[in-house]
Coordinates of C-alpha atoms in Angstrom, one line a residue:
Chain I
X1 CA 0.8 -9.6 -11.9
X2 CA -2.9 -9.2 -12.3
X3 CA -4.6 -6.2 -14.0
X4 CA -5.2 -3.3 -11.5
X5 CA -6.1 0.3 -11.4
X6 CA -3.3 2.6 -10.4
X7 CA -0.9 1.2 -13.0
X8 CA 0.3 4.6 -14.0
X9 CA 3.5 3.2 -15.4
X10 CA 1.5 1.6 -18.2
X11 CA -0.1 5.0 -18.9
X12 CA 3.3 6.7 -19.0
X13 CA 4.8 4.0 -21.3
X14 CA 1.9 4.5 -23.7
X15 CA 1.2 8.2 -23.5
X16 CA 4.3 9.8 -21.9
X17 CA 4.6 12.3 -19.1
X18 CA 5.8 12.0 -15.6
X19 CA 3.7 10.3 -12.9
X20 CA 3.0 13.7 -11.3
X21 CA 1.6 15.1 -14.5
X22 CA -1.2 12.6 -14.6
X23 CA -4.6 12.7 -12.9
X24 CA -5.0 9.1 -11.9
X25 CA -8.7 8.2 -11.9
X26 CA -8.0 4.6 -12.6
X27 CA -8.5 3.7 -8.9
X28 CA -11.1 4.4 -6.2
X29 CA -8.6 6.4 -4.1
X30 CA -9.9 9.7 -2.7
X31 CA -7.8 12.4 -4.4
X32 CA -8.3 14.9 -1.5
X33 CA -6.5 12.8 1.2
X34 CA -6.5 13.1 4.9
X35 CA -3.7 15.5 5.9
X36 CA -0.7 13.4 6.9
X37 CA 0.8 16.1 9.1
X38 CA 4.0 15.6 11.0
X39 CA 5.3 12.1 11.5
X40 CA 7.4 11.8 14.6
X41 CA 11.0 10.6 14.7
X42 CA 9.8 7.7 16.9
X43 CA 7.3 6.6 14.3
X44 CA 10.0 6.4 11.6
X45 CA 12.7 4.9 13.8
X46 CA 11.2 2.6 16.3
X47 CA 9.5 -0.8 16.0
X48 CA 5.8 -0.1 16.8
X49 CA 5.0 -1.1 20.3
X50 CA 2.1 -3.3 21.3
X51 CA 0.4 -0.3 22.9
X52 CA 0.7 1.7 19.7
X53 CA -0.8 -1.1 17.6
X54 CA -3.6 -1.5 20.2
X55 CA -4.3 2.3 19.9
X56 CA -4.7 1.8 16.2
X57 CA -7.1 -1.1 16.7
X58 CA -9.2 1.1 19.1
X59 CA -9.3 3.9 16.5
X60 CA -10.5 1.3 13.9
X61 CA -13.2 0.0 16.2
X62 CA -14.4 3.6 16.7
X63 CA -14.4 4.4 12.9
X64 CA -16.0 1.1 12.0
X65 CA -18.5 1.1 14.9
X66 CA -17.6 -2.3 16.2
X67 CA -16.4 -4.0 19.4
X68 CA -15.2 -7.1 17.5
X69 CA -11.5 -8.2 17.4
X70 CA -9.4 -6.2 14.9
X71 CA -6.0 -6.6 13.3
X72 CA -4.2 -4.0 11.3
X73 CA -2.4 -5.1 8.2
X74 CA -0.6 -3.7 5.2
X75 CA -3.8 -2.9 3.3
X76 CA -6.9 -5.0 2.8
X77 CA -4.7 -6.8 0.2
X78 CA -2.5 -8.2 3.0
X79 CA -5.5 -9.9 4.5
X80 CA -6.5 -11.3 1.1
X81 CA -3.0 -12.8 0.8
X82 CA -3.6 -14.7 4.0
X83 CA -7.2 -15.9 3.3
X84 CA -6.1 -19.2 1.8
X85 CA -4.4 -20.2 5.1
X86 CA -7.2 -19.3 7.4
X87 CA -8.9 -22.7 6.9
X88 CA -8.1 -26.0 5.2
X89 CA -8.3 -25.7 1.4
X90 CA -11.9 -26.2 0.2
X91 CA -14.6 -24.8 -2.0
X92 CA -14.5 -21.0 -2.5
X93 CA -17.3 -19.1 -4.2
X94 CA -16.9 -15.4 -5.2
X95 CA -19.7 -13.1 -6.1
X96 CA -18.5 -11.8 -9.4
X97 CA -17.5 -9.8 -11.3
X98 CA -15.4 -8.2 -8.6
X99 CA -11.8 -7.4 -7.4
X100 CA -9.7 -9.9 -9.2
X101 CA -7.2 -10.6 -6.4
X102 CA -9.6 -13.0 -4.6
X103 CA -9.8 -15.4 -7.5
X104 CA -6.1 -15.0 -8.2
X105 CA -4.9 -15.6 -4.6
X106 CA -7.3 -18.5 -3.9
X107 CA -6.7 -20.3 -7.2
X108 CA -3.0 -20.0 -6.8
X109 CA -3.3 -21.7 -3.4
X110 CA -5.2 -24.5 -5.0
X111 CA -8.7 -23.8 -3.8
X112 CA -11.7 -25.1 -5.8
X113 CA -13.1 -21.8 -7.2
X114 CA -16.4 -20.8 -8.6
X115 CA -17.6 -17.4 -9.5
X116 CA -21.4 -16.8 -9.0
X117 CA -23.7 -14.0 -9.8
X118 CA -26.2 -14.1 -6.8
X119 CA -25.9 -14.3 -3.1
X120 CA -27.9 -17.5 -2.9
X121 CA -25.4 -19.3 -5.1
X122 CA -22.7 -18.7 -2.4
X123 CA -24.5 -21.2 -0.1
X124 CA -22.5 -24.4 0.4
X125 CA -19.1 -22.7 0.1
X126 CA -16.4 -23.3 2.6
X127 CA -15.3 -19.7 1.9
X128 CA -17.7 -17.2 0.3
X129 CA -16.5 -13.7 -0.8
X130 CA -18.6 -10.7 -1.2
X131 CA -17.4 -7.1 -1.9
X132 CA -20.0 -4.7 -0.5
X133 CA -20.4 -2.3 -2.2
X134 CA -18.9 -4.1 -5.1
X135 CA -16.0 -3.1 -7.2
X136 CA -16.3 -2.3 -10.1
X137 CA -20.1 -2.2 -10.5
X138 CA -21.1 -0.7 -7.2
X139 CA -23.7 -3.4 -6.5
X140 CA -24.9 -3.3 -2.9
X141 CA -26.0 -6.1 -0.7
X142 CA -28.3 -5.7 2.3
X143 CA -26.7 -6.6 5.6
X144 CA -29.7 -8.9 6.4
X145 CA -29.3 -10.9 3.2
X146 CA -25.6 -11.4 4.1
X147 CA -26.4 -12.4 7.7
X148 CA -29.0 -14.9 6.4
X149 CA -26.2 -16.5 4.4
X150 CA -24.0 -17.2 7.4
X151 CA -25.5 -20.5 8.5
X152 CA -25.1 -21.8 4.9
X153 CA -21.3 -21.1 4.4
X154 CA -18.2 -22.1 6.3
X155 CA -16.9 -18.5 6.3
X156 CA -18.2 -15.3 4.7
X157 CA -15.6 -12.7 3.9
X158 CA -17.2 -9.3 3.3
X159 CA -14.7 -6.8 1.8
X160 CA -15.9 -3.3 2.7
X161 CA -13.1 -1.5 1.1
X162 CA -15.6 1.1 -0.4
X163 CA -18.1 1.2 2.5
X164 CA -16.9 4.3 4.4
X165 CA -19.4 6.6 2.9
X166 CA -22.2 4.1 3.2
X167 CA -21.9 2.9 6.8
X168 CA -25.5 1.5 6.8
X169 CA -24.2 -1.3 4.6
X170 CA -21.4 -2.4 7.0
X171 CA -21.5 -5.6 8.9
X172 CA -18.5 -4.5 11.0
X173 CA -20.7 -4.0 14.0
X174 CA -21.7 -7.7 13.8
X175 CA -18.3 -9.0 12.9
X176 CA -18.0 -11.0 16.1
X177 CA -19.7 -14.0 14.5
X178 CA -17.9 -17.3 14.1
X179 CA -18.6 -17.4 10.3
X180 CA -18.0 -13.7 9.4
X181 CA -14.8 -11.8 8.5
X182 CA -14.8 -8.2 7.5
X183 CA -12.0 -6.5 5.5
X184 CA -11.6 -2.7 5.5
X185 CA -9.2 -0.6 3.4
X186 CA -7.9 2.6 5.0
X187 CA -6.2 4.0 2.0
X188 CA -9.1 4.5 -0.4
X189 CA -11.5 6.7 1.6
X190 CA -8.6 8.5 3.4
X191 CA -6.7 8.9 0.1
X192 CA -3.5 7.4 1.5
X193 CA -3.1 4.1 -0.4
X194 CA 0.7 4.5 -0.3
X195 CA 0.6 4.2 3.5
X196 CA -0.5 0.5 3.2
X197 CA -3.1 0.1 5.9
X198 CA -6.2 -2.0 6.2
X199 CA -8.0 -4.1 8.8
X200 CA -9.5 -7.4 9.3
X201 CA -12.4 -7.4 11.8
X202 CA -14.0 -10.6 13.1
X203 CA -14.2 -13.3 15.8
X204 CA -11.4 -13.7 18.2
X205 CA -10.2 -17.0 16.7
X206 CA -9.9 -15.7 13.1
X207 CA -8.3 -12.5 14.2
X208 CA -5.9 -14.4 16.4
X209 CA -4.8 -16.5 13.4
X210 CA -4.4 -13.5 11.1
X211 CA -2.5 -11.7 13.9
X212 CA -0.1 -14.6 14.2
X213 CA 0.4 -14.9 10.5
X214 CA 1.0 -11.2 10.1
X215 CA 3.8 -11.1 12.7
X216 CA 4.6 -8.6 15.4
X217 CA 5.0 -5.4 13.3
X218 CA 2.5 -5.7 10.4
X219 CA 2.2 -2.0 9.7
X220 CA 4.5 1.0 9.7
X221 CA 4.9 3.6 12.4
X222 CA 3.5 6.2 10.0
X223 CA 0.5 4.1 9.3
X224 CA -0.2 3.9 13.0
X225 CA 0.3 7.6 13.7
X226 CA -1.8 8.8 10.7
X227 CA -4.3 6.0 11.1
X228 CA -5.0 6.8 14.7
X229 CA -5.6 10.4 14.0
X230 CA -7.7 9.9 10.8
X231 CA -9.9 7.1 12.1
X232 CA -11.0 9.3 15.1
X233 CA -11.6 12.4 13.0
X234 CA -15.4 12.1 12.6
X235 CA -15.8 15.6 11.3
X236 CA -13.4 15.0 8.4
X237 CA -15.1 11.7 7.6
X238 CA -18.5 13.3 7.5
X239 CA -17.4 16.2 5.4
X240 CA -15.6 13.9 3.0
X241 CA -18.7 11.6 2.7
X242 CA -20.8 14.6 1.9
X243 CA -18.3 16.0 -0.6
X244 CA -18.0 12.6 -2.4
X245 CA -21.8 12.4 -2.7
X246 CA -21.9 15.8 -4.4
X247 CA -18.9 14.9 -6.6
X248 CA -20.6 11.6 -7.8
X249 CA -23.6 13.6 -9.1
X250 CA -21.2 16.0 -10.8
X251 CA -19.2 13.3 -12.5
X252 CA -22.3 11.3 -13.5
X253 CA -23.6 14.5 -15.2
X254 CA -20.4 14.9 -17.2
X255 CA -20.5 11.3 -18.2
X256 CA -24.1 11.5 -19.3
X257 CA -23.2 14.5 -21.5
X258 CA -20.8 12.1 -23.2
X259 CA -23.5 9.6 -23.9
X260 CA -22.1 7.2 -21.2
X261 CA -24.6 5.3 -19.0
X262 CA -24.0 4.8 -15.3
X263 CA -23.8 1.1 -14.6
X264 CA -23.2 1.7 -10.9
X265 CA -20.7 2.9 -8.5
X266 CA -19.7 3.8 -4.9
X267 CA -18.9 7.2 -3.5
X268 CA -15.3 6.7 -4.6
X269 CA -15.7 5.6 -8.2
X270 CA -18.3 5.4 -11.0
X271 CA -18.6 2.7 -13.6
X272 CA -20.0 3.8 -17.0
X273 CA -21.1 1.9 -20.1
X274 CA -19.5 3.6 -23.1
X275 CA -19.7 2.8 -26.8
X276 CA -16.0 1.8 -26.7
X277 CA -14.1 1.9 -23.4
X278 CA -10.6 1.7 -25.0
X279 CA -11.4 4.7 -27.2
X280 CA -12.7 6.7 -24.2
X281 CA -9.6 5.7 -22.2
X282 CA -7.4 6.9 -25.0
X283 CA -9.2 10.2 -25.3
X284 CA -8.8 10.8 -21.6
X285 CA -5.2 9.6 -21.7
X286 CA -4.3 12.2 -24.4
X287 CA -5.1 14.7 -21.7
X288 CA -3.1 12.7 -19.2
X289 CA -6.1 11.5 -17.3
X290 CA -5.9 7.8 -16.5
X291 CA -8.9 5.5 -16.3
X292 CA -9.7 1.9 -15.8
X293 CA -10.9 -0.5 -18.5
X294 CA -11.7 -4.2 -18.2
X295 CA -10.5 -6.8 -20.7
X296 CA -13.6 -8.9 -20.2
X297 CA -16.0 -5.9 -20.6
X298 CA -15.0 -3.8 -23.6
X299 CA -17.7 -1.1 -22.9
X300 CA -17.0 -0.6 -19.2
X301 CA -15.0 2.5 -18.1
X302 CA -14.4 3.1 -14.4
X303 CA -13.5 6.5 -13.2
X304 CA -12.5 7.7 -9.8
X305 CA -13.5 11.2 -8.7
X306 CA -11.3 14.2 -9.5
X307 CA -10.0 16.1 -6.4
X308 CA -9.2 19.7 -6.8
X309 CA -11.2 22.2 -8.9
X310 CA -8.3 22.3 -11.4
X311 CA -8.6 18.5 -11.9
X312 CA -12.4 18.9 -12.6
X313 CA -11.6 21.6 -15.1
X314 CA -9.0 19.5 -16.9
X315 CA -11.4 16.6 -17.1
X316 CA -14.2 18.8 -18.5
X317 CA -11.7 20.2 -21.1
X318 CA -10.5 16.8 -22.2
X319 CA -14.1 15.4 -22.4
X320 CA -15.1 18.5 -24.5
X321 CA -12.4 17.7 -27.2
Chain A
X1 CA 3.7 -12.6 21.3
X2 CA 7.3 -13.6 21.7
X3 CA 9.8 -11.7 23.7
X4 CA 11.6 -9.0 21.7
X5 CA 13.7 -5.9 22.1
X6 CA 11.9 -2.6 21.4
X7 CA 9.1 -3.5 23.9
X8 CA 9.2 0.0 25.4
X9 CA 5.6 -0.3 26.7
X10 CA 6.9 -2.9 29.2
X11 CA 9.6 -0.5 30.3
X12 CA 7.0 2.3 30.7
X13 CA 4.7 0.1 32.6
X14 CA 7.4 -0.9 35.1
X15 CA 9.4 2.3 35.3
X16 CA 7.2 5.1 34.1
X17 CA 7.9 7.9 31.7
X18 CA 6.7 8.6 28.2
X19 CA 8.1 6.7 25.2
X20 CA 10.0 9.8 24.1
X21 CA 11.8 10.1 27.5
X22 CA 13.5 6.7 27.1
X23 CA 16.7 5.9 25.4
X24 CA 15.8 2.5 23.8
X25 CA 19.0 0.4 23.6
X26 CA 17.0 -2.8 23.7
X27 CA 17.2 -3.3 20.0
X28 CA 20.0 -3.2 17.3
X29 CA 18.4 -0.2 15.6
X30 CA 20.8 2.6 14.7
X31 CA 19.8 5.6 16.8
X32 CA 21.3 8.1 14.3
X33 CA 18.9 7.3 11.4
X34 CA 19.2 8.1 7.7
X35 CA 17.4 11.4 7.2
X36 CA 13.9 10.7 6.0
X37 CA 13.5 14.1 4.2
X38 CA 10.4 15.1 2.3
X39 CA 7.9 12.3 1.4
X40 CA 5.9 13.3 -1.7
X41 CA 2.2 13.5 -1.9
X42 CA 2.3 10.7 -4.5
X43 CA 4.2 8.4 -2.1
X44 CA 1.6 8.9 0.6
X45 CA -1.4 8.8 -1.7
X46 CA -0.9 6.4 -4.6
X47 CA -0.5 2.7 -4.8
X48 CA 3.2 2.0 -5.6
X49 CA 3.7 1.4 -9.3
X50 CA 5.6 -1.6 -10.6
X51 CA 8.3 0.8 -11.8
X52 CA 8.7 2.3 -8.4
X53 CA 9.0 -1.1 -6.7
X54 CA 11.5 -2.1 -9.4
X55 CA 13.6 1.0 -8.6
X56 CA 13.7 -0.1 -5.0
X57 CA 14.8 -3.5 -6.0
X58 CA 17.6 -2.0 -8.1
X59 CA 18.7 0.2 -5.2
X60 CA 18.8 -2.9 -3.0
X61 CA 20.9 -4.8 -5.5
X62 CA 23.3 -1.9 -5.5
X63 CA 23.6 -1.7 -1.7
X64 CA 23.8 -5.5 -1.2
X65 CA 26.2 -6.0 -4.2
X66 CA 24.2 -8.6 -5.9
X67 CA 22.6 -9.3 -9.3
X68 CA 20.2 -11.9 -7.9
X69 CA 16.4 -11.6 -7.8
X70 CA 15.1 -9.4 -5.0
X71 CA 11.7 -8.7 -3.4
X72 CA 10.9 -5.9 -1.0
X73 CA 8.8 -6.8 2.0
X74 CA 7.5 -5.2 5.2
X75 CA 10.8 -5.9 7.1
X76 CA 12.8 -9.1 7.2
X77 CA 10.1 -10.3 9.6
X78 CA 7.6 -10.4 6.7
X79 CA 9.9 -12.8 4.9
X80 CA 10.2 -14.9 8.0
X81 CA 6.4 -15.1 8.2
X82 CA 6.3 -16.7 4.7
X83 CA 9.2 -19.2 5.1
X84 CA 6.9 -22.0 6.2
X85 CA 5.1 -21.8 2.9
X86 CA 8.1 -21.7 0.7
X87 CA 8.4 -25.5 0.6
X88 CA 6.4 -28.5 1.9
X89 CA 6.6 -28.9 5.6
X90 CA 9.7 -30.8 6.7
X91 CA 12.7 -30.7 9.0
X92 CA 14.0 -27.3 10.0
X93 CA 17.2 -26.8 11.8
X94 CA 18.2 -23.5 13.4
X95 CA 21.6 -22.4 14.5
X96 CA 20.9 -21.3 18.0
X97 CA 20.6 -19.3 20.2
X98 CA 19.3 -16.8 17.8
X99 CA 16.4 -14.5 16.9
X100 CA 13.4 -16.3 18.3
X101 CA 10.9 -15.7 15.5
X102 CA 12.3 -18.5 13.3
X103 CA 11.5 -21.2 15.8
X104 CA 8.2 -19.5 16.7
X105 CA 7.0 -19.2 13.1
X106 CA 8.2 -22.6 11.9
X107 CA 6.9 -24.6 14.9
X108 CA 3.5 -22.8 14.7
X109 CA 3.3 -24.0 11.1
X110 CA 4.0 -27.6 12.2
X111 CA 7.6 -28.0 11.1
X112 CA 9.8 -30.5 12.8
X113 CA 12.2 -28.2 14.5
X114 CA 15.7 -28.7 16.0
X115 CA 18.0 -26.1 17.3
X116 CA 21.7 -26.9 16.8
X117 CA 24.9 -25.3 17.9
X118 CA 27.3 -25.8 15.0
X119 CA 27.0 -25.4 11.2
X120 CA 27.7 -29.1 10.5
X121 CA 24.7 -30.1 12.4
X122 CA 22.5 -28.2 10.0
X123 CA 23.3 -30.8 7.3
X124 CA 20.3 -32.9 6.4
X125 CA 17.7 -30.2 7.1
X126 CA 15.1 -29.4 4.5
X127 CA 15.3 -25.8 5.8
X128 CA 18.4 -24.5 7.6
X129 CA 18.5 -21.1 9.3
X130 CA 21.7 -19.1 10.1
X131 CA 21.7 -15.5 11.3
X132 CA 25.1 -14.0 10.2
X133 CA 26.3 -12.2 12.2
X134 CA 24.2 -13.8 14.8
X135 CA 21.7 -12.1 17.1
X136 CA 22.3 -11.8 20.1
X137 CA 25.8 -13.2 20.4
X138 CA 27.4 -11.7 17.3
X139 CA 28.8 -15.0 16.2
X140 CA 30.1 -14.9 12.6
X141 CA 30.1 -17.6 10.0
X142 CA 32.6 -17.6 7.1
X143 CA 30.8 -17.4 3.7
X144 CA 32.8 -20.4 2.4
X145 CA 31.6 -22.6 5.3
X146 CA 28.0 -21.6 4.5
X147 CA 28.5 -22.3 0.8
X148 CA 29.9 -25.7 1.6
X149 CA 26.7 -26.5 3.4
X150 CA 24.5 -25.8 0.4
X151 CA 24.7 -29.3 -1.1
X152 CA 23.7 -30.8 2.2
X153 CA 20.5 -29.0 2.9
X154 CA 17.2 -28.4 1.0
X155 CA 17.4 -24.7 1.5
X156 CA 19.7 -22.4 3.6
X157 CA 18.2 -19.2 4.8
X158 CA 20.9 -16.7 5.8
X159 CA 19.5 -13.8 7.8
X160 CA 21.9 -10.9 7.3
X161 CA 19.9 -8.3 9.3
X162 CA 23.0 -7.1 11.0
X163 CA 25.5 -7.5 8.1
X164 CA 25.5 -4.0 6.7
X165 CA 28.7 -2.9 8.4
X166 CA 30.4 -6.2 7.7
X167 CA 29.8 -6.7 4.0
X168 CA 32.6 -9.3 3.7
X169 CA 30.4 -11.7 5.5
X170 CA 27.5 -11.3 3.1
X171 CA 26.4 -14.1 0.7
X172 CA 24.0 -11.7 -1.1
X173 CA 26.4 -11.6 -4.1
X174 CA 26.0 -15.4 -4.4
X175 CA 22.3 -15.5 -3.6
X176 CA 21.4 -16.8 -7.1
X177 CA 21.9 -20.4 -6.0
X178 CA 19.0 -22.8 -6.0
X179 CA 19.4 -23.7 -2.3
X180 CA 20.2 -20.2 -0.9
X181 CA 17.9 -17.4 0.3
X182 CA 19.2 -14.2 1.9
X183 CA 17.2 -11.9 4.2
X184 CA 18.1 -8.3 4.8
X185 CA 16.7 -5.8 7.1
X186 CA 16.6 -2.2 6.1
X187 CA 15.4 -0.6 9.3
X188 CA 18.3 -1.6 11.6
X189 CA 21.3 -0.1 9.9
X190 CA 19.4 2.8 8.5
X191 CA 17.7 3.4 11.9
X192 CA 14.2 3.4 10.4
X193 CA 12.5 0.2 11.8
X194 CA 9.2 2.0 11.8
X195 CA 9.3 2.2 8.0
X196 CA 8.9 -1.6 7.8
X197 CA 11.2 -2.5 5.0
X198 CA 13.4 -5.5 4.3
X199 CA 14.4 -7.7 1.4
X200 CA 14.6 -11.3 0.3
X201 CA 17.4 -12.0 -2.2
X202 CA 17.7 -15.3 -4.0
X203 CA 17.0 -17.5 -7.0
X204 CA 14.3 -16.5 -9.4
X205 CA 12.0 -19.4 -8.3
X206 CA 12.1 -18.6 -4.6
X207 CA 11.8 -14.8 -5.1
X208 CA 8.9 -15.4 -7.6
X209 CA 7.0 -17.4 -4.9
X210 CA 7.7 -14.8 -2.2
X211 CA 6.6 -12.0 -4.6
X212 CA 3.4 -13.8 -5.3
X213 CA 2.7 -14.5 -1.6
X214 CA 3.5 -10.8 -0.7
X215 CA 1.0 -9.4 -3.2
X216 CA 1.2 -6.4 -5.5
X217 CA 1.9 -3.7 -2.9
X218 CA 4.0 -5.2 -0.2
X219 CA 5.7 -2.0 1.0
X220 CA 4.6 1.6 1.5
X221 CA 5.3 4.5 -0.8
X222 CA 7.4 6.1 2.0
X223 CA 9.5 2.9 2.3
X224 CA 10.1 3.0 -1.5
X225 CA 11.0 6.7 -1.5
X226 CA 13.3 6.6 1.5
X227 CA 14.7 3.2 0.7
X228 CA 15.7 4.2 -2.9
X229 CA 17.6 7.2 -1.6
X230 CA 19.2 5.5 1.4
X231 CA 20.3 2.3 -0.4
X232 CA 22.2 4.4 -3.0
X233 CA 23.9 6.7 -0.5
X234 CA 27.2 5.0 -0.3
X235 CA 28.8 7.9 1.5
X236 CA 26.3 7.8 4.3
X237 CA 26.7 4.0 4.7
X238 CA 30.5 4.2 4.8
X239 CA 30.5 7.0 7.4
X240 CA 27.9 5.2 9.5
X241 CA 29.9 1.9 9.4
X242 CA 33.0 3.8 10.5
X243 CA 31.1 5.6 13.3
X244 CA 29.5 2.4 14.5
X245 CA 32.9 0.7 14.7
X246 CA 34.2 3.6 16.9
X247 CA 31.1 3.5 19.1
X248 CA 31.4 -0.2 19.7
X249 CA 34.9 0.3 21.2
X250 CA 33.5 3.1 23.3
X251 CA 30.6 1.1 24.6
X252 CA 32.7 -1.9 25.3
X253 CA 35.1 0.2 27.4
X254 CA 32.2 1.5 29.5
X255 CA 30.9 -2.0 30.0
X256 CA 34.3 -3.3 31.0
X257 CA 34.5 -0.6 33.6
X258 CA 31.3 -2.0 35.1
X259 CA 32.9 -5.4 35.2
X260 CA 30.9 -6.7 32.3
X261 CA 32.5 -9.1 29.8
X262 CA 31.9 -8.9 26.1
X263 CA 30.3 -12.1 24.8
X264 CA 30.1 -10.8 21.3
X265 CA 28.3 -8.4 19.1
X266 CA 27.8 -6.7 15.8
X267 CA 28.4 -3.1 14.9
X268 CA 24.7 -2.4 15.9
X269 CA 24.6 -4.1 19.4
X270 CA 26.9 -5.6 22.0
X271 CA 26.2 -8.6 24.3
X272 CA 27.7 -8.6 27.7
X273 CA 28.0 -11.2 30.5
X274 CA 27.1 -9.5 33.7
X275 CA 26.8 -10.7 37.3
X276 CA 23.0 -10.3 37.2
X277 CA 21.4 -9.0 34.0
X278 CA 18.0 -8.2 35.6
X279 CA 19.8 -6.0 38.2
X280 CA 21.8 -4.3 35.4
X281 CA 18.6 -3.8 33.4
X282 CA 16.9 -2.2 36.4
X283 CA 19.8 0.1 37.1
X284 CA 19.7 1.3 33.6
X285 CA 15.9 1.6 33.6
X286 CA 16.0 3.8 36.6
X287 CA 17.8 6.3 34.3
X288 CA 15.2 5.5 31.6
X289 CA 17.6 3.6 29.4
X290 CA 16.0 0.3 28.2
X291 CA 18.1 -2.8 27.5
X292 CA 17.5 -6.4 26.5
X293 CA 17.7 -9.4 28.8
X294 CA 17.1 -13.1 28.0
X295 CA 14.9 -15.4 30.1
X296 CA 17.1 -18.4 29.3
X297 CA 20.4 -16.5 30.0
X298 CA 20.2 -14.7 33.3
X299 CA 23.6 -13.1 32.9
X300 CA 23.3 -11.8 29.4
X301 CA 22.6 -8.1 28.7
X302 CA 22.3 -6.8 25.2
X303 CA 22.8 -3.1 24.5
X304 CA 22.4 -1.2 21.3
X305 CA 24.6 1.8 20.7
X306 CA 23.6 5.3 22.0
X307 CA 23.2 7.9 19.3
X308 CA 23.7 11.5 20.2
X309 CA 26.4 12.7 22.6
X310 CA 23.7 13.5 25.2
X311 CA 22.6 9.9 25.0
X312 CA 26.2 8.8 25.7
X313 CA 26.4 11.2 28.6
X314 CA 23.2 9.9 30.2
X315 CA 24.4 6.3 29.8
X316 CA 27.7 7.2 31.5
X317 CA 25.9 9.0 34.3
X318 CA 23.5 6.1 34.9
X319 CA 26.3 3.5 34.9
X320 CA 28.3 5.7 37.4
X321 CA 25.5 5.6 40.0

């Protein structure tokens, strides 16, 4: 298995404690989640009906401001797993560094893979991958620059897993283009990664293929029920975006006081340059706060945002040691 | 989308009512489900850890009485979706009539497909599919007959989605064979189809491939939490098996009084030969009880078992009209 945030068992093995004792900042999952509320007996017990799945798709179109075709899946990851089968094997280019599952899944499927540093270098690819804003460095790409790339690639996949609080970056409204496919994660912004919900948004042909490959019941009844409510709750989304913006400023200030430099980030996580990321991770872990480091980048430390005030307090205390 | 039970929206379109007004007997999902109980904030919010997924696999090994390799997936259906990629495209043979997703998924993936009526005719296939006990006719295959087939096929997939209450039929204990792969559904026997949980059980190579194709977080936190509890609850499983056995006798008697003949069944559903299945379905539907009919078999009516005593009473009343 590839290296990921959220690997709390590793933290527990090395530093002890129960999962619930830890503040897990190793991911970009919002720690003040959308309230799950009551899940009905029917949602637990019954196979989701076509009408229920279509309601979820409508809610996603509302939240992502698009009229394009949509398919719900078990997280953006489930869509990534299917990418190699969306078209005949060919040349894939990935704007890197980024989320490592793209390279992993495509190379396992025998694609010819190249990681590039600039958008222009994606031209000529059968399959081009951009995460916008990017994980882990928060790099952002202008929608027009991505649109300009479309005639020069077979298919452009834009992973907008961290785009909720920066909707002006999203290409979801233009996803009905024959060369564009947008992936969205539900669990990160809504703080419900355990629900396993994400979406692919695109042209009818691509979404038809992904729908067929995902089978008739790709997501759970709970994901449909909670997703339908959350994706239509504009007030919660606006308040959460505003709160995340304030919290980024607060975390950046704490990091700066440690002598860490902001490399970049999204409203859901921040990436800092530190003198020694492993040492910083260990310091935090001794206070049972888990963070993300990167084998290839020994000075990079990625931190999600604390949730409750008591989590902020504990982070401040641990950093002050 | 292929024809399935559980298509309550069709029932509602034709006969009215809200989903919760209907008694859905169109599936083989137990209507007295395992109690979901409390789902923790961590199960909703966090990505499932490797340790949590491994606990679920251990619970599955316990329930299915096997030491073979296991991978949890979003229902047995999720495993079916991946079958075409488990080996190079070749000749698939399916013991039919059976669950129609096998033929649908394999033919969509370009496999050379043949439906056969007897186990012996599966010999020579690269991929042979048997559902045991079979859906919809309840036909059972002796484990030794299936084992004898193994040297004569590339791979034998045995779908044991309805095998919970008939464990003597299961090949899960022998799943660690290079040519055998067992699929299990969690949602049917435990009455929690909306949770989307199932398992593939087999040799390390096949399970390794399926694990890789399913990605790092193939099931939800709720599925892990509820699945771990349910699969280790032997007392509930025994009581439920006993109750289902009694309920089959009860339903068969009611059907016989209608002049319907039992074709076969499993402890989770019964298949009856009726003078006119569409007329029987309509009669039941007028009392908002949904059933399953089969386009190819105009006299077949499949009924799941009612759950509560009030559901039994309503069924008796509707049949008496």
